[in-house]
mmCIF file of C-alpha atoms and ligand atoms in Angstrom:
data_model
loop_
_atom_site.group_PDB
_atom_site.id
_atom_site.type_symbol
_atom_site.label_atom_id
_atom_site.label_comp_id
_atom_site.label_asym_id
_atom_site.label_seq_id
_atom_site.Cartn_x
_atom_site.Cartn_y
_atom_site.Cartn_z
ATOM 1 C CA MET A 1482 -9.581 -28.550 1.170
ATOM 2 C CA GLY A 1483 -10.563 -25.419 -0.722
ATOM 3 C CA MET A 1484 -9.269 -22.876 -3.206
ATOM 4 C CA ARG A 1485 -6.347 -20.708 -2.152
ATOM 5 C CA ALA A 1486 -5.360 -17.434 -3.827
ATOM 6 C CA ILE A 1487 -1.675 -18.058 -4.526
ATOM 7 C CA VAL A 1488 0.883 -15.458 -5.620
ATOM 8 C CA ARG A 1489 1.839 -16.073 -9.237
ATOM 9 C CA GLY A 1490 3.653 -12.826 -10.030
ATOM 10 C CA VAL A 1491 4.518 -9.361 -8.759
ATOM 11 C CA GLY A 1492 5.759 -6.120 -10.295
ATOM 12 C CA HIS A 1493 5.908 -2.382 -9.803
ATOM 13 C CA TYR A 1494 6.511 0.951 -11.440
ATOM 14 C CA LEU A 1495 7.873 4.185 -10.036
ATOM 15 C CA PRO A 1496 7.819 7.532 -11.861
ATOM 16 C CA GLU A 1497 11.210 8.695 -13.133
ATOM 17 C CA LYS A 1498 11.283 11.964 -11.235
ATOM 18 C CA VAL A 1499 12.982 11.509 -7.842
ATOM 19 C CA VAL A 1500 12.729 14.347 -5.324
ATOM 20 C CA GLU A 1501 15.224 14.337 -2.434
ATOM 21 C CA ASN A 1502 14.255 15.828 0.935
ATOM 22 C CA ALA A 1503 16.691 18.698 0.455
ATOM 23 C CA GLU A 1504 14.581 19.958 -2.478
ATOM 24 C CA PHE A 1505 11.871 21.027 -0.029
ATOM 25 C CA GLU A 1506 14.335 23.262 1.848
ATOM 26 C CA LYS A 1507 14.161 25.671 -1.117
ATOM 27 C CA THR A 1508 10.446 26.388 -0.772
ATOM 28 C CA LEU A 1509 9.435 25.405 2.771
ATOM 29 C CA ASP A 1510 10.579 25.971 6.347
ATOM 30 C CA THR A 1511 11.765 22.348 6.668
ATOM 31 C CA SER A 1512 14.956 20.314 6.530
ATOM 32 C CA ASP A 1513 16.258 16.970 5.344
ATOM 33 C CA GLU A 1514 17.105 16.298 9.006
ATOM 34 C CA TRP A 1515 13.510 16.891 10.185
ATOM 35 C CA ILE A 1516 11.912 14.759 7.480
ATOM 36 C CA ARG A 1517 14.438 11.940 7.920
ATOM 37 C CA SER A 1518 14.291 11.804 11.715
ATOM 38 C CA ARG A 1519 10.485 12.154 12.034
ATOM 39 C CA SER A 1520 9.424 9.924 9.148
ATOM 40 C CA GLY A 1521 12.402 7.923 7.837
ATOM 41 C CA ILE A 1522 11.704 9.315 4.371
ATOM 42 C CA GLU A 1523 14.728 10.382 2.285
ATOM 43 C CA ARG A 1524 13.242 10.722 -1.193
ATOM 44 C CA ARG A 1525 10.063 10.022 -3.151
ATOM 45 C CA CYS A 1526 9.061 9.668 -6.819
ATOM 46 C CA LEU A 1527 6.562 12.088 -8.339
ATOM 47 C CA ALA A 1528 4.477 11.514 -11.460
ATOM 48 C CA ALA A 1529 5.282 13.651 -14.476
ATOM 49 C CA GLU A 1530 2.810 16.270 -15.649
ATOM 50 C CA GLY A 1531 -0.050 14.451 -17.325
ATOM 51 C CA GLN A 1532 1.007 11.055 -15.958
ATOM 52 C CA THR A 1533 -2.034 9.536 -14.266
ATOM 53 C CA THR A 1534 -2.657 6.816 -11.706
ATOM 54 C CA SER A 1535 -3.843 4.431 -14.431
ATOM 55 C CA ASP A 1536 -0.629 5.102 -16.407
ATOM 56 C CA LEU A 1537 1.443 3.981 -13.406
ATOM 57 C CA ALA A 1538 -0.861 1.010 -12.793
ATOM 58 C CA ILE A 1539 -0.639 -0.214 -16.392
ATOM 59 C CA ARG A 1540 3.166 -0.285 -16.155
ATOM 60 C CA ALA A 1541 3.056 -2.136 -12.832
ATOM 61 C CA GLY A 1542 0.499 -4.559 -14.293
ATOM 62 C CA ARG A 1543 2.722 -5.278 -17.299
ATOM 63 C CA ALA A 1544 5.681 -5.922 -14.981
ATOM 64 C CA ALA A 1545 3.603 -8.369 -12.915
ATOM 65 C CA LEU A 1546 2.389 -10.192 -16.057
ATOM 66 C CA GLU A 1547 5.969 -10.551 -17.243
ATOM 67 C CA ASN A 1548 7.061 -11.804 -13.827
ATOM 68 C CA ALA A 1549 4.231 -14.364 -13.875
ATOM 69 C CA GLY A 1550 4.870 -15.412 -17.482
ATOM 70 C CA LEU A 1551 1.277 -14.546 -18.387
ATOM 71 C CA THR A 1552 -0.530 -12.246 -20.802
ATOM 72 C CA ALA A 1553 -3.532 -9.969 -20.159
ATOM 73 C CA ASP A 1554 -5.827 -12.621 -21.682
ATOM 74 C CA ASP A 1555 -4.947 -14.954 -18.808
ATOM 75 C CA ILE A 1556 -6.415 -12.558 -16.220
ATOM 76 C CA ASP A 1557 -10.081 -12.872 -15.180
ATOM 77 C CA ALA A 1558 -10.344 -9.762 -13.026
ATOM 78 C CA ILE A 1559 -8.513 -6.624 -11.925
ATOM 79 C CA VAL A 1560 -9.108 -5.279 -8.431
ATOM 80 C CA MET A 1561 -7.450 -1.910 -8.047
ATOM 81 C CA ALA A 1562 -6.926 -0.028 -4.806
ATOM 82 C CA THR A 1563 -6.676 3.720 -5.286
ATOM 83 C CA SER A 1564 -7.909 7.021 -3.862
ATOM 84 C CA THR A 1565 -6.568 8.937 -6.833
ATOM 85 C CA ALA A 1566 -8.420 7.479 -9.828
ATOM 86 C CA ASP A 1567 -7.821 9.588 -12.963
ATOM 87 C CA LEU A 1568 -11.490 10.628 -13.077
ATOM 88 C CA THR A 1569 -14.450 10.486 -10.690
ATOM 89 C CA PHE A 1570 -15.621 7.639 -12.888
ATOM 90 C CA PRO A 1571 -15.106 5.200 -14.601
ATOM 91 C CA ALA A 1572 -13.068 3.079 -12.246
ATOM 92 C CA ALA A 1573 -9.355 3.413 -12.919
ATOM 93 C CA ALA A 1574 -9.273 -0.393 -13.016
ATOM 94 C CA THR A 1575 -11.263 -0.390 -16.281
ATOM 95 C CA MET A 1576 -8.752 2.046 -17.796
ATOM 96 C CA VAL A 1577 -6.000 -0.356 -16.769
ATOM 97 C CA GLN A 1578 -7.993 -3.244 -18.254
ATOM 98 C CA ALA A 1579 -8.113 -1.421 -21.599
ATOM 99 C CA GLY A 1580 -4.479 -0.324 -21.319
ATOM 100 C CA LEU A 1581 -3.318 -3.900 -20.781
ATOM 101 C CA GLY A 1582 -5.376 -5.049 -23.776
ATOM 102 C CA MET A 1583 -7.661 -7.227 -21.677
ATOM 103 C CA THR A 1584 -11.001 -7.576 -23.440
ATOM 104 C CA ARG A 1585 -12.832 -10.027 -21.204
ATOM 105 C CA GLY A 1586 -13.456 -10.432 -17.481
ATOM 106 C CA PHE A 1587 -14.117 -7.502 -15.155
ATOM 107 C CA ALA A 1588 -12.327 -4.706 -13.320
ATOM 108 C CA PHE A 1589 -13.256 -2.431 -10.420
ATOM 109 C CA ASP A 1590 -11.737 -0.058 -7.871
ATOM 110 C CA VAL A 1591 -11.561 -0.414 -4.118
ATOM 111 C CA GLN A 1592 -11.350 2.731 -1.990
ATOM 112 C CA ALA A 1593 -9.912 2.334 1.501
ATOM 113 C CA VAL A 1594 -7.142 4.949 1.196
ATOM 114 C CA CYS A 1595 -3.799 3.691 2.578
ATOM 115 C CA ALA A 1596 -5.406 0.406 3.632
ATOM 116 C CA GLY A 1597 -6.781 -0.064 0.108
ATOM 117 C CA PHE A 1598 -4.418 -2.822 -0.948
ATOM 118 C CA ILE A 1599 -5.403 -4.946 2.058
ATOM 119 C CA PHE A 1600 -9.089 -4.521 1.173
ATOM 120 C CA ALA A 1601 -8.327 -5.278 -2.499
ATOM 121 C CA LEU A 1602 -6.465 -8.460 -1.508
ATOM 122 C CA ALA A 1603 -9.480 -9.481 0.595
ATOM 123 C CA ASN A 1604 -11.760 -8.940 -2.417
ATOM 124 C CA ALA A 1605 -9.500 -10.921 -4.731
ATOM 125 C CA ASN A 1606 -9.274 -13.715 -2.189
ATOM 126 C CA ALA A 1607 -13.076 -13.864 -1.976
ATOM 127 C CA LEU A 1608 -13.423 -13.948 -5.788
ATOM 128 C CA ILE A 1609 -10.950 -16.810 -6.053
ATOM 129 C CA SER A 1610 -12.131 -18.859 -3.077
ATOM 130 C CA THR A 1611 -15.758 -18.700 -4.329
ATOM 131 C CA GLY A 1612 -14.793 -19.691 -7.858
ATOM 132 C CA GLN A 1613 -15.781 -16.384 -9.496
ATOM 133 C CA ALA A 1614 -12.298 -15.833 -10.912
ATOM 134 C CA ARG A 1615 -9.209 -17.997 -11.366
ATOM 135 C CA ARG A 1616 -6.604 -15.310 -11.833
ATOM 136 C CA VAL A 1617 -6.906 -11.841 -10.328
ATOM 137 C CA MET A 1618 -4.542 -8.910 -10.749
ATOM 138 C CA VAL A 1619 -4.523 -6.851 -7.554
ATOM 139 C CA ILE A 1620 -3.120 -3.372 -8.035
ATOM 140 C CA GLY A 1621 -2.302 -0.553 -5.638
ATOM 141 C CA ALA A 1622 -1.618 2.675 -7.531
ATOM 142 C CA GLU A 1623 -1.621 6.315 -6.510
ATOM 143 C CA THR A 1624 -0.679 9.833 -7.519
ATOM 144 C CA PHE A 1625 -0.983 11.460 -4.090
ATOM 145 C CA SER A 1626 1.134 14.349 -5.400
ATOM 146 C CA ARG A 1627 -2.136 15.583 -6.972
ATOM 147 C CA LEU A 1628 -3.724 15.861 -3.519
ATOM 148 C CA MET A 1629 -0.911 17.786 -1.850
ATOM 149 C CA ASP A 1630 -1.080 21.315 -0.551
ATOM 150 C CA TRP A 1631 2.529 22.167 -1.457
ATOM 151 C CA GLU A 1632 2.531 24.956 1.132
ATOM 152 C CA ASP A 1633 1.657 22.568 3.985
ATOM 153 C CA ARG A 1634 5.005 21.267 5.228
ATOM 154 C CA SER A 1635 3.303 18.873 7.644
ATOM 155 C CA THR A 1636 1.939 16.751 4.778
ATOM 156 C CA CYS A 1637 3.570 17.488 1.407
ATOM 157 C CA VAL A 1638 6.973 16.085 2.385
ATOM 158 C CA LEU A 1639 5.502 12.724 3.376
ATOM 159 C CA PHE A 1640 3.867 11.369 0.219
ATOM 160 C CA GLY A 1641 4.977 9.958 -3.131
ATOM 161 C CA ASP A 1642 3.580 8.372 -6.300
ATOM 162 C CA GLY A 1643 3.880 4.800 -7.564
ATOM 163 C CA ALA A 1644 2.168 1.523 -8.365
ATOM 164 C CA GLY A 1645 2.535 -2.154 -7.547
ATOM 165 C CA ALA A 1646 0.687 -5.234 -8.804
ATOM 166 C CA LEU A 1647 0.278 -8.786 -7.611
ATOM 167 C CA ILE A 1648 -1.216 -11.645 -9.627
ATOM 168 C CA LEU A 1649 -3.124 -14.197 -7.573
ATOM 169 C CA GLU A 1650 -4.045 -17.594 -9.002
ATOM 170 C CA ALA A 1651 -6.418 -20.279 -7.730
ATOM 171 C CA GLY A 1652 -4.765 -23.423 -6.401
ATOM 172 C CA GLU A 1653 -6.082 -26.319 -4.364
ATOM 173 C CA GLY A 1654 -5.077 -26.157 -0.714
ATOM 174 C CA ALA A 1655 -5.313 -28.569 2.209
ATOM 175 C CA GLY A 1656 -6.971 -25.902 4.342
ATOM 176 C CA THR A 1657 -4.035 -25.645 6.737
ATOM 177 C CA ALA A 1658 -1.486 -22.911 7.453
ATOM 178 C CA ALA A 1659 1.035 -24.960 5.450
ATOM 179 C CA ASP A 1660 -0.849 -24.029 2.238
ATOM 180 C CA ARG A 1661 0.594 -21.448 -0.110
ATOM 181 C CA GLY A 1662 -1.609 -18.419 -0.758
ATOM 182 C CA ILE A 1663 -3.763 -16.115 1.350
ATOM 183 C CA LEU A 1664 -4.274 -17.720 4.753
ATOM 184 C CA SER A 1665 -6.306 -15.092 6.611
ATOM 185 C CA VAL A 1666 -7.796 -11.614 6.405
ATOM 186 C CA ASP A 1667 -8.710 -9.092 9.096
ATOM 187 C CA LEU A 1668 -10.556 -5.915 8.032
ATOM 188 C CA ASN A 1669 -11.701 -2.946 10.127
ATOM 189 C CA SER A 1670 -12.953 0.613 9.825
ATOM 190 C CA ASP A 1671 -14.258 3.271 12.189
ATOM 191 C CA GLY A 1672 -15.877 6.261 10.493
ATOM 192 C CA ARG A 1673 -15.874 8.315 13.678
ATOM 193 C CA HIS A 1674 -12.259 9.238 12.923
ATOM 194 C CA LYS A 1675 -12.919 10.946 9.571
ATOM 195 C CA ASP A 1676 -11.599 14.331 10.655
ATOM 196 C CA ILE A 1677 -8.019 13.266 11.414
ATOM 197 C CA LEU A 1678 -7.244 12.226 7.834
ATOM 198 C CA TYR A 1679 -9.260 13.293 4.794
ATOM 199 C CA VAL A 1680 -9.251 15.260 1.546
ATOM 200 C CA ASP A 1681 -11.153 18.550 1.803
ATOM 201 C CA GLY A 1682 -12.616 18.234 -1.701
ATOM 202 C CA GLY A 1683 -14.588 15.913 -3.943
ATOM 203 C CA VAL A 1684 -17.891 15.711 -5.791
ATOM 204 C CA SER A 1685 -19.730 17.599 -3.021
ATOM 205 C CA THR A 1686 -17.361 20.586 -3.273
ATOM 206 C CA GLY A 1687 -16.714 20.903 -6.987
ATOM 207 C CA ARG A 1688 -12.920 20.668 -6.626
ATOM 208 C CA THR A 1689 -10.404 17.887 -5.997
ATOM 209 C CA GLY A 1690 -9.185 19.306 -2.686
ATOM 210 C CA HIS A 1691 -6.097 18.694 -0.569
ATOM 211 C CA LEU A 1692 -5.061 16.041 1.931
ATOM 212 C CA ARG A 1693 -5.471 17.149 5.555
ATOM 213 C CA MET A 1694 -3.959 15.141 8.366
ATOM 214 C CA ALA A 1695 -3.630 15.437 12.129
ATOM 215 C CA GLY A 1696 -0.333 13.521 12.042
ATOM 216 C CA LYS A 1697 0.065 12.946 15.773
ATOM 217 C CA GLU A 1698 -3.469 11.570 16.125
ATOM 218 C CA VAL A 1699 -3.058 9.251 13.138
ATOM 219 C CA PHE A 1700 0.270 8.091 14.533
ATOM 220 C CA ARG A 1701 -1.311 7.193 17.882
ATOM 221 C CA HIS A 1702 -4.080 5.122 16.236
ATOM 222 C CA ALA A 1703 -1.648 3.533 13.769
ATOM 223 C CA VAL A 1704 0.705 1.807 16.185
ATOM 224 C CA GLU A 1705 -2.075 0.276 18.260
ATOM 225 C CA LYS A 1706 -4.448 -0.692 15.442
ATOM 226 C CA LEU A 1707 -1.743 -2.099 13.144
ATOM 227 C CA SER A 1708 -0.337 -4.449 15.749
ATOM 228 C CA ASP A 1709 -3.868 -5.460 16.822
ATOM 229 C CA THR A 1710 -4.970 -6.289 13.263
ATOM 230 C CA ALA A 1711 -1.752 -8.188 12.479
ATOM 231 C CA HIS A 1712 -2.198 -10.212 15.673
ATOM 232 C CA ALA A 1713 -5.838 -10.904 14.748
ATOM 233 C CA ALA A 1714 -4.935 -12.063 11.232
ATOM 234 C CA LEU A 1715 -2.146 -14.294 12.546
ATOM 235 C CA GLU A 1716 -4.513 -15.851 15.050
ATOM 236 C CA LYS A 1717 -7.105 -16.521 12.322
ATOM 237 C CA ALA A 1718 -4.373 -18.246 10.305
ATOM 238 C CA GLY A 1719 -3.359 -20.349 13.319
ATOM 239 C CA LEU A 1720 0.116 -18.810 13.333
ATOM 240 C CA THR A 1721 2.183 -16.801 15.809
ATOM 241 C CA GLY A 1722 4.833 -14.103 15.444
ATOM 242 C CA GLU A 1723 7.492 -16.810 15.458
ATOM 243 C CA ASP A 1724 6.125 -18.236 12.195
ATOM 244 C CA VAL A 1725 6.493 -14.913 10.372
ATOM 245 C CA ASP A 1726 9.274 -14.635 7.795
ATOM 246 C CA TRP A 1727 8.440 -11.116 6.606
ATOM 247 C CA LEU A 1728 6.404 -8.222 7.893
ATOM 248 C CA VAL A 1729 5.468 -6.046 4.914
ATOM 249 C CA PRO A 1730 3.835 -2.993 6.485
ATOM 250 C CA HIS A 1731 2.233 0.047 4.919
ATOM 251 C CA GLN A 1732 5.118 2.454 4.408
ATOM 252 C CA ALA A 1733 4.061 5.723 6.033
ATOM 253 C CA ASN A 1734 6.585 6.343 8.775
ATOM 254 C CA LEU A 1735 9.652 4.388 9.902
ATOM 255 C CA ARG A 1736 8.824 5.078 13.556
ATOM 256 C CA ILE A 1737 5.356 3.514 13.118
ATOM 257 C CA ILE A 1738 6.934 0.526 11.323
ATOM 258 C CA LYS A 1739 9.501 0.024 14.116
ATOM 259 C CA ALA A 1740 6.932 0.365 16.889
ATOM 260 C CA THR A 1741 4.579 -2.104 15.179
ATOM 261 C CA ALA A 1742 7.376 -4.630 14.589
ATOM 262 C CA GLN A 1743 8.367 -4.334 18.237
ATOM 263 C CA ARG A 1744 4.791 -5.027 19.367
ATOM 264 C CA LEU A 1745 4.793 -8.121 17.131
ATOM 265 C CA GLN A 1746 8.190 -9.063 18.595
ATOM 266 C CA LEU A 1747 9.767 -9.104 15.144
ATOM 267 C CA PRO A 1748 13.338 -7.890 14.615
ATOM 268 C CA MET A 1749 13.769 -5.240 11.877
ATOM 269 C CA GLU A 1750 15.762 -7.810 9.839
ATOM 270 C CA ARG A 1751 12.411 -9.456 9.114
ATOM 271 C CA VAL A 1752 10.677 -6.251 7.981
ATOM 272 C CA ILE A 1753 10.623 -4.985 4.382
ATOM 273 C CA VAL A 1754 11.259 -1.227 4.512
ATOM 274 C CA THR A 1755 10.993 0.998 1.427
ATOM 275 C CA VAL A 1756 9.672 4.202 3.001
ATOM 276 C CA GLN A 1757 13.116 5.851 2.707
ATOM 277 C CA ASP A 1758 12.944 5.669 -1.102
ATOM 278 C CA HIS A 1759 9.208 5.859 -1.831
ATOM 279 C CA GLY A 1760 7.661 8.000 0.922
ATOM 280 C CA ASN A 1761 4.025 7.202 1.675
ATOM 281 C CA THR A 1762 2.466 5.998 -1.582
ATOM 282 C CA SER A 1763 -0.831 5.106 0.125
ATOM 283 C CA ALA A 1764 -2.437 2.007 -1.440
ATOM 284 C CA ALA A 1765 0.652 1.424 -3.595
ATOM 285 C CA SER A 1766 3.068 1.067 -0.700
ATOM 286 C CA ILE A 1767 2.497 -2.616 0.146
ATOM 287 C CA PRO A 1768 2.609 -4.006 -3.418
ATOM 288 C CA LEU A 1769 5.678 -1.814 -4.043
ATOM 289 C CA ALA A 1770 7.341 -3.273 -0.947
ATOM 290 C CA LEU A 1771 6.325 -6.828 -1.919
ATOM 291 C CA SER A 1772 7.776 -6.321 -5.394
ATOM 292 C CA VAL A 1773 11.030 -4.795 -4.127
ATOM 293 C CA GLY A 1774 11.354 -7.448 -1.383
ATOM 294 C CA SER A 1775 10.811 -10.207 -3.909
ATOM 295 C CA ALA A 1776 13.161 -8.707 -6.532
ATOM 296 C CA GLU A 1777 15.896 -8.385 -3.875
ATOM 297 C CA GLY A 1778 15.542 -12.105 -3.147
ATOM 298 C CA LYS A 1779 14.318 -11.534 0.407
ATOM 299 C CA ILE A 1780 10.756 -12.878 0.062
ATOM 300 C CA GLN A 1781 10.954 -16.483 -1.172
ATOM 301 C CA PRO A 1782 8.263 -19.035 -2.112
ATOM 302 C CA GLY A 1783 6.970 -20.686 1.065
ATOM 303 C CA ASP A 1784 7.696 -17.653 3.287
ATOM 304 C CA VAL A 1785 4.974 -16.452 5.656
ATOM 305 C CA VAL A 1786 4.269 -12.781 4.912
ATOM 306 C CA VAL A 1787 2.184 -10.477 7.107
ATOM 307 C CA THR A 1788 0.888 -7.300 5.486
ATOM 308 C CA GLU A 1789 -0.853 -4.538 7.416
ATOM 309 C CA ALA A 1790 -2.037 -0.983 6.712
ATOM 310 C CA ILE A 1791 -4.095 1.892 8.075
ATOM 311 C CA GLY A 1792 -5.439 4.980 6.374
ATOM 312 C CA GLY A 1793 -8.202 7.510 6.073
ATOM 313 C CA GLY A 1794 -11.576 6.438 7.394
ATOM 314 C CA LEU A 1795 -10.031 5.261 9.536
ATOM 315 C CA ALA A 1796 -9.764 1.932 7.729
ATOM 316 C CA TRP A 1797 -7.207 -0.708 8.619
ATOM 317 C CA GLY A 1798 -6.476 -4.387 8.224
ATOM 318 C CA SER A 1799 -4.044 -7.215 7.728
ATOM 319 C CA VAL A 1800 -3.600 -10.139 5.354
ATOM 320 C CA VAL A 1801 -1.429 -13.147 6.142
ATOM 321 C CA LEU A 1802 -0.206 -15.200 3.197
ATOM 322 C CA ARG A 1803 2.325 -17.853 2.388
ATOM 323 C CA TRP A 1804 4.289 -16.608 -0.670
HETATM 324 N N1 ACO B 830 9.474 20.345 8.641
HETATM 325 C C1 ACO B 830 9.749 20.944 9.816
HETATM 326 N N2 ACO B 830 8.879 20.996 10.819
HETATM 327 C C2 ACO B 830 7.676 20.436 10.633
HETATM 328 C C3 ACO B 830 7.331 19.805 9.423
HETATM 329 C C4 ACO B 830 8.278 19.768 8.410
HETATM 330 N N3 ACO B 830 8.054 19.178 7.214
HETATM 331 N N4 ACO B 830 6.079 19.331 9.549
HETATM 332 C C5 ACO B 830 5.647 19.648 10.766
HETATM 333 N N5 ACO B 830 6.609 20.328 11.425
HETATM 334 C C6 ACO B 830 6.584 20.851 12.790
HETATM 335 C C7 ACO B 830 5.197 21.018 13.315
HETATM 336 O O1 ACO B 830 4.679 22.250 12.920
HETATM 337 C C8 ACO B 830 5.422 20.941 14.823
HETATM 338 O O2 ACO B 830 5.843 22.208 15.257
HETATM 339 P P1 ACO B 830 5.326 22.784 16.676
HETATM 340 O O3 ACO B 830 5.789 21.764 17.688
HETATM 341 O O4 ACO B 830 6.027 24.084 16.753
HETATM 342 O O5 ACO B 830 3.855 22.847 16.551
HETATM 343 C C9 ACO B 830 6.607 20.018 14.954
HETATM 344 O O6 ACO B 830 7.199 19.923 13.651
HETATM 345 C C10 ACO B 830 6.271 18.640 15.471
HETATM 346 O O7 ACO B 830 5.193 18.124 14.716
HETATM 347 P P2 ACO B 830 4.512 16.784 15.132
HETATM 348 O O8 ACO B 830 3.232 16.652 14.382
HETATM 349 O O9 ACO B 830 4.489 16.693 16.609
HETATM 350 O O10 ACO B 830 5.586 15.727 14.598
HETATM 351 P P3 ACO B 830 5.527 14.183 14.729
HETATM 352 O O11 ACO B 830 6.718 13.714 15.451
HETATM 353 O O12 ACO B 830 4.194 13.696 15.186
HETATM 354 O O13 ACO B 830 5.701 13.711 13.208
HETATM 355 C C11 ACO B 830 4.395 13.003 11.310
HETATM 356 C C12 ACO B 830 4.789 14.154 12.234
HETATM 357 C C13 ACO B 830 5.619 12.554 10.538
HETATM 358 C C14 ACO B 830 3.322 13.495 10.351
HETATM 359 C C15 ACO B 830 3.844 11.832 12.130
HETATM 360 O O14 ACO B 830 2.913 12.310 13.051
HETATM 361 C C16 ACO B 830 3.211 10.766 11.302
HETATM 362 O O15 ACO B 830 3.849 10.064 10.572
HETATM 363 N N6 ACO B 830 1.894 10.525 11.474
HETATM 364 C C17 ACO B 830 1.199 9.432 10.859
HETATM 365 C C18 ACO B 830 1.029 9.569 9.401
HETATM 366 C C19 ACO B 830 0.491 8.269 8.853
HETATM 367 O O16 ACO B 830 0.829 7.200 9.298
HETATM 368 N N7 ACO B 830 -0.348 8.296 7.911
HETATM 369 C C20 ACO B 830 -0.813 6.974 7.436
HETATM 370 C C21 ACO B 830 -1.985 7.034 6.795
HETATM 371 S S1 ACO B 830 -1.851 8.156 5.461
HETATM 372 C C22 ACO B 830 -3.276 7.915 4.520
HETATM 373 O O17 ACO B 830 -4.089 7.116 4.813
HETATM 374 C C23 ACO B 830 -3.502 8.850 3.376
#
């Protein structure tokens, strides 16, 4: 017995401007071949001038409301994962709250970089299971294009902009892995690894700064930590790899996704992959992949879905849910 946080709706929004890998050949010493073979990325969407993270999030939120057959008044809380809030404060989530026309309840941001959506899901799950909210909109939205050093070929070709939203609703569960909704959560961080992935700006520097990444180092941590956290979450849920219908990983690099799937003994047919079209959209990548996977008819009600992500911090984690 107990309250489960059950998926009621999902939606996403991608900026109109699509940039193919070949575009970068004009300004950087890089190639479509290099980007494709090292990362699996073929194209990404970039926000228009003046288009902010909250703008993208509002559109994703509207799409999720429509998918759920709900209006903004039906939502008790918005938990938004982002590292690229429009302003230092207020929370981008409150801008989304206003933009959706939601005049009650509460909204706040969660900052765990690329793992942000996992941490936001964990927060929403806690709010629902403790009775503090009945319906929570969980958003992952980013404009990482604003953090790029466009002269740094080792990072600027990897990231994209976008937003995804999930609506979770309280529903009575039996307390077993047969329940629909969030079944388990595994969260981790280790601040000793700050220097391999960070933005060299912020309030302490007086400028926004640029993303800096030691790609190889991050890659090494990613494969090990992502499979470990997914295993841990599955174990907490009382499930094994064989029970998994869909792995929905953070979309940073196809080689990381393949290596993680292999460690979980999951064939690629059971993995939702969007990195080729979206690039790394940080906290937006998982809700984008959930929305695309659902819209394509792959993820169906009752399916066991494992999500996992790692990002700056390092921070990483996994959520297992039955759709
Ligand atoms: N085009 C051409 N060459 C390039 C480019 C480019 N765009 N970028 C780097 N190179 C060069 C490098 O300079 C290097 O040259 P060198 O050998 O002469 O020094 C060479 O390519 C190889 O670079 P590596 O770093 O060894 O390439 P690798 O195979 O490791 O792939 C990549 C790089 C794609 C960044 C990979 O390491 C990666 O994906 N890392 C993890 C990123 C990640 O998962 N991030 C997730 C979290 S993101 C977040 O939280 C914000």
